[in-house]
XYZ file of C-alpha atoms in Angstrom:
609
model
C -11.921 2.496 -93.722
C -13.100 -0.854 -92.383
C -9.597 -2.207 -92.598
C -8.294 0.738 -90.579
C -10.932 0.275 -87.925
C -10.221 -3.416 -87.786
C -6.531 -2.765 -87.413
C -7.220 -0.232 -84.686
C -9.474 -2.645 -82.800
C -6.877 -5.390 -83.090
C -4.154 -3.101 -81.703
C -6.378 -2.032 -78.817
C -7.168 -5.631 -77.950
C -3.481 -6.498 -78.134
C -2.532 -3.607 -75.845
C -5.329 -4.535 -73.438
C -4.180 -8.145 -73.369
C -0.586 -7.068 -72.811
C -1.671 -4.800 -69.941
C -3.681 -7.636 -68.431
C -0.715 -10.025 -68.684
C 1.571 -7.424 -67.122
C -0.873 -6.982 -64.222
C -1.125 -10.736 -63.751
C 2.691 -11.032 -63.826
C 3.026 -8.249 -61.255
C 0.435 -9.902 -59.008
C 2.201 -13.237 -59.394
C 5.512 -11.576 -58.520
C 4.044 -10.104 -55.330
C 2.431 -13.401 -54.379
C 5.681 -15.266 -54.978
C 7.613 -12.761 -52.885
C 5.080 -13.271 -50.104
C 5.447 -17.055 -50.329
C 9.257 -16.851 -50.377
C 9.238 -14.478 -47.413
C 6.922 -16.807 -45.512
C 9.194 -19.752 -46.294
C 12.143 -17.862 -44.853
C 10.179 -16.756 -41.808
C 9.209 -20.350 -40.978
C 12.867 -21.220 -40.593
C 12.940 -19.169 -37.381
C 11.349 -19.917 -34.026
C 11.731 -16.355 -32.747
C 8.523 -15.002 -31.165
C 6.517 -13.036 -33.694
C 5.715 -9.458 -32.870
C 2.007 -8.786 -32.508
C 0.548 -6.720 -35.287
C -0.679 -3.273 -34.232
C -4.365 -2.622 -34.150
C -5.796 -1.304 -37.381
C -6.913 2.243 -37.699
C -10.505 1.108 -38.063
C -10.315 -0.586 -34.674
C -8.882 2.529 -33.064
C -11.939 4.518 -33.928
C -10.052 7.166 -35.873
C -8.082 7.386 -39.034
C -4.911 8.689 -37.389
C -3.045 8.613 -34.065
C -1.916 5.765 -31.819
C -4.718 3.721 -30.241
C -4.969 3.689 -26.461
C -3.570 0.357 -25.204
C -5.082 0.334 -21.756
C -3.746 -1.544 -18.741
C -3.770 -4.950 -20.419
C -2.102 -3.517 -23.511
C 0.662 -1.947 -21.475
C 1.203 -5.202 -19.594
C 1.483 -7.085 -22.885
C 3.881 -4.478 -24.231
C 6.054 -4.671 -21.109
C 6.063 -8.486 -21.265
C 7.079 -8.456 -24.938
C 9.938 -6.091 -24.152
C 11.072 -8.077 -21.126
C 11.096 -11.385 -23.004
C 12.878 -10.012 -26.074
C 16.423 -11.079 -26.802
C 17.585 -7.475 -26.777
C 16.463 -6.919 -23.172
C 17.904 -10.284 -22.089
C 21.309 -9.284 -23.437
C 21.061 -5.884 -21.719
C 20.219 -7.546 -18.390
C 23.089 -10.003 -18.799
C 25.435 -7.091 -19.475
C 24.137 -5.233 -16.402
C 24.645 -8.352 -14.295
C 28.263 -8.509 -15.449
C 28.761 -4.826 -14.648
C 27.185 -5.316 -11.230
C 29.672 -8.047 -10.387
C 32.630 -5.683 -10.908
C 32.303 -3.790 -7.591
C 31.826 -7.145 -5.865
C 35.301 -8.099 -7.078
C 37.032 -4.779 -6.373
C 35.430 -3.764 -3.059
C 35.751 -5.969 0.069
C 32.548 -7.860 0.782
C 31.050 -8.437 4.213
C 30.128 -11.994 3.296
C 33.773 -12.782 2.509
C 35.927 -10.914 5.041
C 34.533 -8.623 7.728
C 38.018 -7.513 8.786
C 38.910 -6.255 5.307
C 35.624 -4.393 5.113
C 36.290 -2.684 8.429
C 39.833 -1.757 7.391
C 38.486 -0.312 4.143
C 35.932 1.768 6.063
C 38.618 3.069 8.404
C 40.845 4.118 5.507
C 38.099 5.628 3.303
C 35.847 7.646 5.555
C 34.485 9.730 2.665
C 33.545 6.854 0.376
C 32.137 4.624 3.109
C 28.725 6.368 3.503
C 28.242 6.365 -0.283
C 29.176 2.711 -0.592
C 26.868 1.781 2.269
C 23.901 3.535 0.656
C 24.640 1.777 -2.639
C 25.076 -1.553 -0.794
C 28.504 -2.018 -2.368
C 29.799 -3.944 0.648
C 27.045 -6.533 0.061
C 26.760 -6.492 -3.722
C 25.456 -10.011 -4.281
C 22.667 -9.640 -1.712
C 21.817 -6.031 -2.590
C 18.375 -4.986 -3.810
C 19.564 -3.741 -7.207
C 21.667 -6.821 -7.975
C 18.819 -9.131 -6.937
C 16.410 -7.167 -9.147
C 18.654 -7.575 -12.200
C 19.105 -11.263 -11.355
C 15.360 -11.920 -11.066
C 14.474 -9.903 -14.194
C 17.064 -11.845 -16.207
C 15.660 -15.098 -14.869
C 12.083 -14.133 -15.845
C 13.237 -12.825 -19.229
C 14.955 -16.077 -20.104
C 11.959 -18.180 -19.084
C 9.568 -15.948 -21.010
C 11.819 -16.228 -24.050
C 12.317 -19.987 -23.868
C 8.757 -21.185 -23.325
C 7.225 -19.895 -26.597
C 10.318 -20.745 -28.610
C 10.255 -24.291 -27.277
C 6.618 -24.711 -28.276
C 7.283 -23.412 -31.770
C 10.366 -25.592 -32.132
C 8.457 -28.716 -31.083
C 5.771 -27.793 -33.599
C 8.385 -27.514 -36.338
C 9.850 -30.891 -35.419
C 6.429 -32.474 -35.765
C 5.675 -30.736 -39.075
C 7.121 -31.444 -42.503
C 9.051 -29.077 -44.765
C 6.716 -26.983 -46.972
C 6.255 -27.603 -50.637
C 8.485 -26.105 -53.296
C 7.932 -22.476 -54.349
C 6.493 -21.988 -57.824
C 9.649 -20.367 -59.172
C 12.767 -22.040 -57.768
C 14.942 -19.713 -59.815
C 14.304 -16.945 -57.284
C 16.087 -18.814 -54.482
C 19.741 -17.952 -53.720
C 21.126 -21.397 -54.681
C 19.774 -23.033 -57.839
C 20.758 -25.531 -60.527
C 18.930 -27.443 -63.295
C 19.491 -30.057 -66.018
C 17.571 -32.352 -68.368
C 17.551 -36.117 -68.075
C 15.920 -39.064 -69.818
C 15.001 -40.654 -66.475
C 11.349 -40.691 -65.473
C 10.229 -37.895 -63.094
C 9.031 -40.453 -60.539
C 12.414 -42.187 -60.598
C 14.201 -38.837 -60.149
C 12.063 -37.926 -57.156
C 12.601 -41.358 -55.623
C 16.355 -41.037 -56.125
C 16.260 -37.542 -54.607
C 14.550 -38.959 -51.495
C 17.373 -41.504 -51.143
C 20.175 -38.962 -51.674
C 18.702 -36.474 -49.220
C 17.984 -39.195 -46.666
C 21.611 -40.332 -46.744
C 22.671 -36.730 -46.039
C 20.379 -36.721 -42.953
C 17.765 -34.426 -44.497
C 14.149 -34.796 -43.470
C 12.586 -35.271 -46.893
C 9.140 -36.109 -48.292
C 7.438 -35.770 -51.689
C 5.072 -32.839 -52.230
C 3.344 -32.794 -55.606
C 5.914 -32.785 -58.407
C 8.839 -32.043 -56.040
C 10.703 -33.340 -53.017
C 10.994 -31.009 -49.996
C 13.819 -31.524 -47.487
C 15.122 -29.712 -44.449
C 18.206 -29.972 -42.243
C 19.889 -28.112 -39.400
C 17.311 -28.406 -36.624
C 20.163 -28.602 -34.125
C 20.789 -24.901 -34.682
C 17.613 -23.910 -32.895
C 18.066 -26.789 -30.461
C 21.482 -25.382 -29.592
C 19.949 -21.949 -29.118
C 17.357 -23.362 -26.704
C 19.998 -25.413 -24.885
C 22.074 -22.269 -24.428
C 19.180 -20.371 -22.847
C 18.106 -23.305 -20.677
C 21.727 -23.722 -19.533
C 21.791 -20.058 -18.498
C 18.713 -20.668 -16.335
C 20.352 -23.737 -14.802
C 23.436 -21.679 -13.986
C 21.354 -18.902 -12.416
C 19.446 -21.411 -10.277
C 22.676 -23.169 -9.286
C 24.324 -19.898 -8.252
C 21.255 -18.877 -6.262
C 21.106 -22.254 -4.490
C 24.820 -22.045 -3.769
C 24.396 -18.651 -2.089
C 21.309 -19.627 -0.103
C 22.428 -23.039 1.152
C 26.205 -22.636 1.359
C 28.384 -22.862 4.451
C 31.977 -21.758 4.822
C 34.320 -21.623 7.759
C 37.995 -21.456 8.627
C 40.161 -23.370 11.050
C 43.825 -23.022 11.966
C 45.342 -26.353 13.012
C 48.822 -26.888 14.467
C 50.719 -30.074 13.723
C 49.412 -32.814 15.996
C 46.040 -31.131 16.611
C 42.752 -31.971 14.925
C 39.377 -30.649 13.860
C 35.814 -31.998 14.120
C 33.164 -30.584 11.804
C 30.956 -28.894 14.403
C 30.118 -25.205 14.790
C 32.096 -24.842 18.015
C 35.311 -25.974 16.300
C 35.403 -23.215 13.686
C 37.487 -20.080 14.101
C 34.958 -18.292 11.881
C 31.803 -19.539 10.174
C 29.376 -18.067 7.631
C 26.387 -19.588 5.893
C 23.545 -18.782 3.522
C 20.186 -17.536 4.741
C 18.514 -20.947 4.208
C 21.353 -23.061 5.557
C 20.601 -25.557 8.340
C 23.478 -26.230 10.740
C 22.209 -29.791 11.194
C 23.352 -30.524 7.645
C 27.059 -30.294 8.563
C 28.752 -33.433 7.285
C 30.047 -35.553 10.216
C 33.805 -35.989 9.848
C 37.065 -35.118 11.603
C 40.759 -34.975 10.746
C 44.146 -34.627 12.432
C 47.081 -32.695 10.925
C 49.998 -35.109 11.182
C 52.570 -33.046 9.336
C 52.919 -30.025 7.112
C 55.611 -30.031 4.427
C 56.685 -26.854 2.680
C 59.675 -26.565 0.363
C 61.133 -23.482 -1.324
C 63.589 -22.582 -4.050
C 66.926 -22.247 -2.240
C 69.045 -20.413 -4.810
C 68.914 -18.282 -7.895
C 66.655 -15.338 -8.714
C 63.602 -17.283 -7.523
C 65.013 -18.022 -4.102
C 62.209 -18.384 -1.582
C 59.546 -19.258 -4.169
C 57.234 -21.987 -2.786
C 57.579 -25.360 -4.466
C 55.621 -27.744 -2.262
C 52.744 -27.165 0.153
C 51.330 -30.400 1.571
C 49.175 -31.032 4.635
C 49.285 -34.710 5.543
C 46.192 -35.641 7.494
C 44.284 -38.576 8.913
C 40.527 -38.250 8.607
C 37.477 -40.175 9.703
C 34.117 -40.022 7.963
C 31.186 -40.308 10.325
C 31.295 -41.070 14.011
C 32.668 -44.605 13.698
C 34.193 -44.610 10.232
C 37.594 -46.091 9.499
C 40.631 -43.834 9.680
C 42.123 -42.912 6.323
C 45.177 -40.967 5.244
C 45.207 -38.169 2.698
C 47.359 -35.293 1.490
C 45.760 -31.866 1.009
C 47.496 -29.566 -1.446
C 46.726 -26.151 -2.860
C 43.716 -26.523 -5.206
C 43.550 -30.242 -4.307
C 41.054 -30.332 -1.436
C 39.966 -33.216 0.721
C 36.364 -34.088 -0.187
C 34.233 -35.756 2.483
C 30.506 -36.274 1.950
C 30.162 -33.235 -0.321
C 32.262 -30.989 1.938
C 35.605 -29.729 0.667
C 38.591 -28.984 2.908
C 40.987 -26.541 1.206
C 44.531 -25.688 2.269
C 44.720 -21.889 2.151
C 47.660 -20.798 4.331
C 50.404 -21.912 6.647
C 52.886 -20.505 9.117
C 54.970 -21.216 12.215
C 53.964 -21.853 15.815
C 56.877 -21.394 18.281
C 56.728 -23.820 21.198
C 57.193 -21.976 24.510
C 57.208 -22.872 28.195
C 56.310 -20.302 30.868
C 57.277 -20.839 34.528
C 56.500 -18.807 37.613
C 59.022 -17.645 40.191
C 59.042 -21.074 41.863
C 59.791 -22.900 38.617
C 56.268 -24.234 38.225
C 55.175 -24.640 34.601
C 52.074 -22.518 34.009
C 51.999 -22.758 30.216
C 53.530 -25.110 27.658
C 52.076 -24.674 24.231
C 52.754 -23.999 20.593
C 51.544 -20.499 19.761
C 50.541 -19.788 16.129
C 51.824 -16.493 14.746
C 50.503 -14.713 11.674
C 52.785 -14.081 8.653
C 53.180 -10.481 7.481
C 55.298 -11.043 4.342
C 56.224 -13.719 1.808
C 59.228 -14.812 3.877
C 56.839 -15.620 6.755
C 58.021 -12.945 9.137
C 55.335 -13.409 11.789
C 53.784 -11.542 14.697
C 51.431 -12.497 17.474
C 50.889 -12.665 21.208
C 51.518 -15.183 23.969
C 48.960 -14.972 26.769
C 49.078 -16.643 30.197
C 45.549 -16.262 31.536
C 45.445 -18.746 34.430
C 47.794 -20.431 36.890
C 50.430 -17.727 37.294
C 51.191 -16.060 40.648
C 53.716 -13.348 41.262
C 56.434 -13.453 43.957
C 53.872 -12.303 46.539
C 51.500 -15.164 45.627
C 48.917 -12.904 43.992
C 47.140 -14.141 40.873
C 47.925 -12.106 37.794
C 48.203 -12.537 34.037
C 51.175 -12.403 31.703
C 51.423 -11.246 28.132
C 54.237 -11.336 25.599
C 54.422 -9.579 22.267
C 56.053 -12.006 19.858
C 57.953 -11.358 16.622
C 59.299 -14.412 14.786
C 61.592 -14.818 11.774
C 62.326 -18.287 10.381
C 65.643 -17.157 8.857
C 67.402 -14.336 10.714
C 70.139 -12.486 8.836
C 72.051 -11.711 12.042
C 72.820 -8.638 14.098
C 74.063 -5.625 12.172
C 72.512 -6.864 8.908
C 69.403 -4.742 8.786
C 66.082 -4.939 10.540
C 64.752 -8.131 12.007
C 62.912 -9.504 9.014
C 63.115 -12.996 7.600
C 65.448 -13.578 4.672
C 63.967 -16.934 3.641
C 60.605 -18.659 4.328
C 62.234 -21.885 5.471
C 63.233 -22.280 9.147
C 67.006 -22.148 8.619
C 67.913 -19.729 11.430
C 64.790 -19.165 13.573
C 64.719 -16.311 16.080
C 61.883 -15.341 18.432
C 61.805 -11.802 19.836
C 59.712 -11.261 22.990
C 58.712 -8.309 25.140
C 57.031 -8.985 28.517
C 53.991 -7.469 30.279
C 51.915 -8.280 33.351
C 48.475 -7.253 34.564
C 44.986 -7.779 33.129
C 44.661 -9.147 29.603
C 41.060 -7.931 29.401
C 39.675 -11.389 28.645
C 37.376 -11.317 31.686
C 35.333 -8.375 30.362
C 33.251 -10.619 28.113
C 34.169 -8.654 24.988
C 35.761 -10.575 22.110
C 39.385 -9.818 21.337
C 41.928 -10.798 18.764
C 44.009 -13.734 19.956
C 46.926 -12.496 17.837
C 47.044 -9.038 19.432
C 47.970 -8.010 22.972
C 45.950 -5.281 24.691
C 48.392 -3.588 27.060
C 46.071 -0.825 28.241
C 45.657 -2.528 31.651
C 49.125 -4.056 31.832
C 52.529 -2.957 33.077
C 55.864 -3.539 31.434
C 58.510 -5.771 32.897
C 61.637 -3.647 33.217
C 65.256 -4.578 32.611
C 68.260 -3.326 34.584
C 68.208 -0.036 32.664
C 64.551 0.565 33.510
C 63.387 -0.065 29.946
C 60.921 -2.575 28.550
C 62.194 -6.112 29.054
C 62.722 -7.757 25.685
C 65.055 -10.293 24.161
C 65.730 -12.279 20.987
C 65.767 -16.035 21.572
C 67.119 -18.972 19.654
C 65.568 -22.432 20.215
C 66.549 -23.611 23.725
C 67.144 -20.111 25.115
C 65.003 -18.366 27.732
C 64.009 -14.917 28.922
C 64.150 -14.417 32.690
C 61.553 -12.034 34.073
C 62.641 -9.258 36.442
C 62.811 -9.759 40.210
C 62.595 -13.536 39.943
C 59.017 -13.431 38.576
C 59.629 -16.463 36.365
C 60.806 -17.149 32.834
C 59.749 -18.060 29.302
C 61.697 -20.582 27.196
C 61.723 -20.930 23.416
C 61.646 -24.738 23.048
C 61.294 -25.189 19.305
C 59.077 -24.743 16.240
C 55.994 -26.421 14.874
C 54.103 -25.494 11.742
C 50.424 -24.785 11.356
C 48.049 -24.921 8.408
C 44.872 -22.968 7.856
C 41.954 -24.762 6.225
C 38.755 -23.563 4.633
C 35.889 -25.995 5.053
C 33.129 -25.230 2.570
C 29.904 -26.831 1.494
C 28.311 -25.216 -1.547
C 25.551 -27.125 -3.323
C 24.942 -26.394 -6.959
C 28.568 -26.318 -8.109
C 28.074 -29.443 -10.182
C 24.930 -28.023 -11.775
C 26.700 -24.745 -12.475
C 29.579 -26.564 -14.180
C 27.181 -28.710 -16.208
C 25.210 -25.617 -17.187
C 28.378 -23.813 -18.297
C 29.439 -26.754 -20.468
C 25.946 -27.069 -21.945
C 25.844 -23.312 -22.616
C 29.119 -23.457 -24.548
C 27.956 -26.499 -26.534
C 24.590 -24.899 -27.302
C 26.204 -21.620 -28.330
C 28.602 -23.456 -30.630
C 25.670 -25.296 -32.223
C 23.653 -22.123 -32.753
C 26.651 -20.381 -34.337
C 28.067 -23.099 -36.602
C 24.999 -25.119 -37.648
C 22.933 -23.651 -40.484
C 19.232 -24.306 -40.899
C 18.479 -24.865 -44.612
C 15.903 -26.321 -46.986
C 16.332 -28.019 -50.339
C 13.717 -28.662 -53.029
C 14.075 -31.032 -55.999
C 11.467 -30.713 -58.764
C 11.261 -33.216 -61.639
C 8.659 -32.625 -64.417
C 8.365 -33.830 -67.976
C 9.053 -31.172 -70.582
C 7.105 -30.570 -73.799
C 9.608 -32.640 -75.753
C 9.221 -35.602 -73.376
C 12.574 -35.068 -71.591
C 12.506 -34.687 -67.781
C 13.588 -31.304 -66.433
C 15.212 -31.448 -62.982
C 15.440 -28.324 -60.818
C 17.211 -28.076 -57.470
C 17.207 -25.056 -55.178
C 18.266 -24.296 -51.602
C 17.308 -21.708 -49.009
C 19.133 -21.013 -45.732
C 17.986 -19.163 -42.656
C 21.081 -17.000 -42.988
C 23.473 -16.370 -45.839
C 26.254 -18.923 -46.147
C 28.807 -19.715 -48.825
C 28.438 -23.414 -48.015
C 24.824 -23.649 -49.201
C 25.656 -23.501 -52.956
C 28.496 -25.986 -52.406
C 26.202 -28.386 -50.578
C 23.551 -28.063 -53.273
C 26.204 -28.786 -55.897
C 27.261 -31.942 -54.041
C 23.629 -33.081 -53.840
C 23.200 -32.430 -57.563
C 26.346 -34.425 -58.337
C 25.039 -37.340 -56.266
C 21.632 -37.213 -57.978
C 23.146 -37.073 -61.485
C 24.472 -40.619 -61.009
C 20.836 -41.787 -61.022
C 19.440 -39.125 -63.358
C 22.278 -38.486 -65.835
C 22.301 -35.474 -68.119
C 20.453 -36.075 -71.371
C 22.431 -35.527 -74.582
C 21.615 -32.348 -76.443
C 19.456 -32.714 -79.532
C 20.724 -31.227 -82.831
C 17.525 -29.250 -83.314
C 17.483 -27.937 -79.731
C 16.841 -24.166 -79.482
C 19.788 -21.951 -78.766
C 18.072 -20.212 -75.845
C 16.031 -22.481 -73.583
C 12.936 -21.056 -72.002
C 12.484 -20.470 -68.258
C 11.287 -24.042 -67.585
C 13.885 -25.847 -69.674
C 17.414 -24.751 -68.867
C 19.220 -27.008 -71.287
C 20.856 -30.364 -70.730
C 23.905 -29.141 -68.863
C 23.552 -28.557 -65.071
C 24.610 -25.227 -63.659
C 26.563 -25.389 -60.381
C 24.957 -23.066 -57.815
C 28.296 -21.426 -57.050
C 28.559 -20.348 -60.690
C 24.941 -19.184 -61.005
C 23.959 -15.493 -61.086
C 22.803 -13.720 -57.924
C 19.101 -14.449 -58.582
C 19.857 -18.086 -59.229
C 19.023 -17.868 -62.957
C 20.575 -20.616 -65.050
C 23.211 -19.973 -67.701
């Protein structure tokens, strides 16, 4: 009976001890999982979400605690500075730019906007309410722009502080069980543990790991440029946003049409049209001037691409400053003249027929080259010739003359279709004119288009048949006005070039920000943050057991390969110990045998073979 009781007590104690060991193992497992999770979390510099208030703090055992004003502000700030909201705002900004590209903008071309309004009377009120004619200065676009700016700053500041803290800190010590890490290998060596750890420091240092000894292991970390690239990308986005904003606020842009032989001085009165940002100061116009000596345009003369432009060159002489030396330059398409931060672009060209107008007594009242505007790719051009002063009719009364002009550089000839140019080069130029007299309307004080003729207060010159007087002229020919009122002669052709003079600060910063953003994004995508631990301890039989394990911030097939290369480099200093004849067939968890296991061949949990 005593033996039975003794046996029963022994079994109970054994079961109790087994239960206690199982509980301790389970607790150790949970603690190790917590440590491993913390080690992975420390690889990231993402802002940590604040933990919700406990139920005890809320005053009740259930329900959501009232956050209050401060709580709601904190919640809104956390949402605004999250990466998810930043990406949404960036997407909305891209969507908002679409109507700015498809719909004419007032800041770019007022004439196109007015034409669009005239043609789309139904859509115009809707577009005006939505500010779609001024997208980039609209309230909704500015709100998205500012929110994105604040979101990026709120995201960068805490991440930068955490990243700097990580740079100043050292990699954490090795986890208790390295076998739980995704990349793992082990072997036995006769080298001393201290010598193995010293060799591991050298191997890791040569591979540009930040390494230091911690207890019986060496901890190393690499790939800090990943987070640095992420921060550079976000900072570059802010630089680009600031550069674009500065470019819109301080920019200036104007156009000028210059005929061969004429010039331009960079003052407000010289521009045909001029627009600037809201903070632009006209005193900041760069002092320079230029003269258009010659314009050269060549075209494909045969084949299916006949008429295709081949060369557009504006040859100019320019002077920087009031007393600067005169220099020569050639302005081409996309090759502007740059003077003191101001760029002069060649944007268009055309023809300017040279005409001479005489009164009935033969007195010259106008001799000028008159620019005409192209209406097709073959430079068929239209315009108006206006004689505002100096002309008197046969009775000696002052009056004004006007001529509607239609010019083709290459006329196909009579009976060969309508009068449209067949080639952009001036191979067979013809100028068609129709004559009017009366008031041009320029004395009313209202602005008018110099390329259009307002005939509402004018009378037609009549021919012998009583119809409108008109005629097609070749160079050297003239049109005689009725009743000896004078004549107009087509003397020849000159060419004109249209230039855009723009000053937009921030372009260099925007370009630098774009390059930095691409470089930072590439770094954050292709550089992996990872840690490596090397543990060397003496086993019960006196042989050193070496364990190596690696942990990456994200999964990568290269981590096991890199760990294998590190192990191969370390084996040269700590070679594999020969197996003993009486070695056990199945090594325990701390002694994996004398043969190293390559991480790529290890099981999923990293357990050794």
